[in-house]
């Protein structure tokens, strides 16, 4: 199944893709610290490739900081709550997770993990609202997002490329 065509969980690094990070090492260090200390960091900018490259590299570097690891959701079309929770249900280790916003929220409430949302501009207002509920219910979850615009969640920090 091609997850790139439909959105969903994708590998951290795509085979055959190399590139230079669009951040200096000092900048990267500050961003990694911002994710560890805050709840939401969104990398914004006009072009998707640099945003995606940066958040995926950050997620890879931060994975060991979270007991339950990292979940990367690539959003490349309009994504509502159902699509978002279905993608999260495909997170490795969550195969038993029943579908649905409430059950996904309950499952994530007990996790210590980094949720990476690549393509935040495609999330519907309902999906963004659900992410706000997730942050309130799951103190161990951090969100690292990439998109053309900030997500608009409480406490969000924004880094513009």
mmCIF file of C-alpha atoms in Angstrom:
data_model
loop_
_atom_site.group_PDB
_atom_site.id
_atom_site.type_symbol
_atom_site.label_atom_id
_atom_site.label_comp_id
_atom_site.label_asym_id
_atom_site.label_seq_id
_atom_site.Cartn_x
_atom_site.Cartn_y
_atom_site.Cartn_z
ATOM 1 C CA UNK A 1 0.000 0.000 0.000
ATOM 2 C CA UNK A 2 1.383 3.430 -0.912
ATOM 3 C CA UNK A 3 0.976 5.577 2.198
ATOM 4 C CA UNK A 4 2.319 8.620 0.366
ATOM 5 C CA UNK A 5 -0.696 8.683 -1.911
ATOM 6 C CA UNK A 6 -3.243 8.491 0.867
ATOM 7 C CA UNK A 7 -1.495 9.964 3.886
ATOM 8 C CA UNK A 8 -0.636 7.957 6.981
ATOM 9 C CA UNK A 9 2.323 6.495 8.804
ATOM 10 C CA UNK A 10 5.531 6.648 6.795
ATOM 11 C CA UNK A 11 9.151 5.690 7.462
ATOM 12 C CA UNK A 12 11.346 8.356 9.022
ATOM 13 C CA UNK A 13 13.749 8.336 6.107
ATOM 14 C CA UNK A 14 12.628 7.655 2.614
ATOM 15 C CA UNK A 15 14.969 5.381 0.623
ATOM 16 C CA UNK A 16 17.102 7.188 -1.886
ATOM 17 C CA UNK A 17 16.393 10.633 -0.468
ATOM 18 C CA UNK A 18 19.272 12.680 0.725
ATOM 19 C CA UNK A 19 19.508 16.339 1.408
ATOM 20 C CA UNK A 20 20.901 19.044 3.551
ATOM 21 C CA UNK A 21 18.967 20.083 6.585
ATOM 22 C CA UNK A 22 17.477 23.564 6.308
ATOM 23 C CA UNK A 23 18.783 24.524 9.772
ATOM 24 C CA UNK A 24 22.157 25.283 11.303
ATOM 25 C CA UNK A 25 23.406 23.040 14.089
ATOM 26 C CA UNK A 26 22.713 25.787 16.680
ATOM 27 C CA UNK A 27 19.229 26.260 15.292
ATOM 28 C CA UNK A 28 18.630 22.505 15.311
ATOM 29 C CA UNK A 29 19.812 22.272 18.911
ATOM 30 C CA UNK A 30 17.369 25.030 19.948
ATOM 31 C CA UNK A 31 14.512 23.304 18.101
ATOM 32 C CA UNK A 32 15.229 19.927 19.709
ATOM 33 C CA UNK A 33 15.234 21.594 23.130
ATOM 34 C CA UNK A 34 11.943 23.348 22.303
ATOM 35 C CA UNK A 35 10.310 19.985 21.558
ATOM 36 C CA UNK A 36 11.643 18.399 24.752
ATOM 37 C CA UNK A 37 10.472 21.301 26.931
ATOM 38 C CA UNK A 38 7.263 22.357 25.182
ATOM 39 C CA UNK A 39 4.181 20.538 23.999
ATOM 40 C CA UNK A 40 3.824 21.738 20.388
ATOM 41 C CA UNK A 41 6.383 22.953 17.849
ATOM 42 C CA UNK A 42 5.381 23.713 14.273
ATOM 43 C CA UNK A 43 7.905 24.280 11.495
ATOM 44 C CA UNK A 44 6.354 26.518 8.864
ATOM 45 C CA UNK A 45 7.508 27.668 5.486
ATOM 46 C CA UNK A 46 6.519 27.933 1.893
ATOM 47 C CA UNK A 47 8.096 24.716 0.616
ATOM 48 C CA UNK A 48 7.149 21.259 1.891
ATOM 49 C CA UNK A 49 10.405 19.406 1.264
ATOM 50 C CA UNK A 50 12.598 21.471 3.653
ATOM 51 C CA UNK A 51 9.895 21.406 6.362
ATOM 52 C CA UNK A 52 9.456 17.644 6.043
ATOM 53 C CA UNK A 53 13.172 16.969 5.996
ATOM 54 C CA UNK A 54 13.704 19.014 9.147
ATOM 55 C CA UNK A 55 10.869 17.507 11.219
ATOM 56 C CA UNK A 56 11.728 13.953 10.181
ATOM 57 C CA UNK A 57 15.359 14.452 11.142
ATOM 58 C CA UNK A 58 14.282 15.984 14.448
ATOM 59 C CA UNK A 59 11.922 13.065 15.103
ATOM 60 C CA UNK A 60 14.697 10.579 14.435
ATOM 61 C CA UNK A 61 17.019 12.407 16.839
ATOM 62 C CA UNK A 62 14.318 12.646 19.530
ATOM 63 C CA UNK A 63 12.880 9.113 19.306
ATOM 64 C CA UNK A 64 14.949 7.790 22.210
ATOM 65 C CA UNK A 65 13.639 10.593 24.463
ATOM 66 C CA UNK A 66 10.156 9.076 24.469
ATOM 67 C CA UNK A 67 9.365 5.695 26.083
ATOM 68 C CA UNK A 68 6.730 4.936 23.462
ATOM 69 C CA UNK A 69 8.742 6.302 20.548
ATOM 70 C CA UNK A 70 7.620 8.419 17.659
ATOM 71 C CA UNK A 71 4.607 8.291 15.354
ATOM 72 C CA UNK A 72 4.939 10.054 12.011
ATOM 73 C CA UNK A 73 1.741 10.889 10.153
ATOM 74 C CA UNK A 74 2.104 12.323 6.662
ATOM 75 C CA UNK A 75 -0.942 14.319 5.638
ATOM 76 C CA UNK A 76 -1.126 15.149 1.935
ATOM 77 C CA UNK A 77 -4.857 15.626 1.474
ATOM 78 C CA UNK A 78 -7.744 16.868 3.619
ATOM 79 C CA UNK A 79 -7.575 14.920 6.910
ATOM 80 C CA UNK A 80 -10.392 14.834 9.430
ATOM 81 C CA UNK A 81 -10.514 13.237 12.860
ATOM 82 C CA UNK A 82 -11.362 9.815 11.398
ATOM 83 C CA UNK A 83 -8.398 9.785 9.031
ATOM 84 C CA UNK A 84 -6.050 11.088 11.723
ATOM 85 C CA UNK A 85 -7.102 8.505 14.320
ATOM 86 C CA UNK A 86 -6.993 5.735 11.713
ATOM 87 C CA UNK A 87 -3.412 6.723 10.838
ATOM 88 C CA UNK A 88 -2.506 6.744 14.529
ATOM 89 C CA UNK A 89 -4.052 3.284 14.857
ATOM 90 C CA UNK A 90 -1.391 2.036 12.456
ATOM 91 C CA UNK A 91 1.422 3.139 14.759
ATOM 92 C CA UNK A 92 3.712 0.171 15.507
ATOM 93 C CA UNK A 93 2.699 -1.233 18.887
ATOM 94 C CA UNK A 94 -0.864 0.063 18.547
ATOM 95 C CA UNK A 95 -2.161 -2.728 16.304
ATOM 96 C CA UNK A 96 -4.728 -3.649 18.946
ATOM 97 C CA UNK A 97 -6.032 -0.093 19.066
ATOM 98 C CA UNK A 98 -9.742 0.047 18.184
ATOM 99 C CA UNK A 99 -10.716 2.721 15.684
ATOM 100 C CA UNK A 100 -12.348 5.887 16.895
ATOM 101 C CA UNK A 101 -11.430 9.256 18.296
ATOM 102 C CA UNK A 102 -12.338 8.417 21.912
ATOM 103 C CA UNK A 103 -10.463 5.097 22.029
ATOM 104 C CA UNK A 104 -7.403 6.600 20.321
ATOM 105 C CA UNK A 105 -7.459 9.488 22.786
ATOM 106 C CA UNK A 106 -7.670 7.047 25.724
ATOM 107 C CA UNK A 107 -4.814 4.955 24.363
ATOM 108 C CA UNK A 108 -2.588 7.990 23.754
ATOM 109 C CA UNK A 109 -3.399 9.467 27.182
ATOM 110 C CA UNK A 110 -1.168 6.801 28.711
ATOM 111 C CA UNK A 111 1.725 7.254 26.311
ATOM 112 C CA UNK A 112 5.026 9.085 26.388
ATOM 113 C CA UNK A 113 5.555 9.758 22.704
ATOM 114 C CA UNK A 114 6.277 12.268 19.979
ATOM 115 C CA UNK A 115 3.556 12.717 17.392
ATOM 116 C CA UNK A 116 4.886 14.141 14.127
ATOM 117 C CA UNK A 117 2.303 15.639 11.777
ATOM 118 C CA UNK A 118 3.825 16.362 8.378
ATOM 119 C CA UNK A 119 1.357 18.470 6.380
ATOM 120 C CA UNK A 120 -0.608 20.231 9.103
ATOM 121 C CA UNK A 121 -2.212 22.616 6.616
ATOM 122 C CA UNK A 122 -4.430 19.747 5.438
ATOM 123 C CA UNK A 123 -5.957 19.052 8.864
ATOM 124 C CA UNK A 124 -9.608 20.031 9.222
ATOM 125 C CA UNK A 125 -10.687 22.318 12.080
ATOM 126 C CA UNK A 126 -12.199 19.243 13.779
ATOM 127 C CA UNK A 127 -8.880 17.377 13.561
ATOM 128 C CA UNK A 128 -7.073 20.390 15.025
ATOM 129 C CA UNK A 129 -9.625 20.549 17.825
ATOM 130 C CA UNK A 130 -9.064 16.828 18.501
ATOM 131 C CA UNK A 131 -5.306 17.459 18.737
ATOM 132 C CA UNK A 132 -6.074 20.132 21.350
ATOM 133 C CA UNK A 133 -8.118 17.561 23.289
ATOM 134 C CA UNK A 134 -5.246 15.109 22.950
ATOM 135 C CA UNK A 135 -2.808 17.578 24.491
ATOM 136 C CA UNK A 136 -5.175 18.139 27.414
ATOM 137 C CA UNK A 137 -5.683 14.396 27.996
ATOM 138 C CA UNK A 138 -2.158 13.103 27.286
ATOM 139 C CA UNK A 139 0.547 14.891 29.284
ATOM 140 C CA UNK A 140 3.265 12.652 27.843
ATOM 141 C CA UNK A 141 2.500 13.434 24.205
ATOM 142 C CA UNK A 142 4.416 16.110 22.323
ATOM 143 C CA UNK A 143 3.493 17.308 18.838
ATOM 144 C CA UNK A 144 6.053 18.245 16.202
ATOM 145 C CA UNK A 145 4.341 19.521 13.068
ATOM 146 C CA UNK A 146 5.317 20.775 9.641
ATOM 147 C CA UNK A 147 3.017 22.891 7.532
ATOM 148 C CA UNK A 148 2.559 26.096 5.647
ATOM 149 C CA UNK A 149 0.867 27.643 8.701
ATOM 150 C CA UNK A 150 0.890 27.141 12.485
ATOM 151 C CA UNK A 151 -1.648 24.675 13.868
ATOM 152 C CA UNK A 152 -3.085 27.261 16.260
ATOM 153 C CA UNK A 153 -2.887 25.011 19.341
ATOM 154 C CA UNK A 154 -2.434 26.374 22.856
ATOM 155 C CA UNK A 155 1.221 26.789 23.797
ATOM 156 C CA UNK A 156 2.414 26.227 20.236
ATOM 157 C CA UNK A 157 5.876 27.466 19.319
ATOM 158 C CA UNK A 158 6.512 28.268 15.671
ATOM 159 C CA UNK A 159 9.758 28.067 13.710
ATOM 160 C CA UNK A 160 9.660 29.692 10.286
ATOM 161 C CA UNK A 161 11.992 28.418 7.563
#
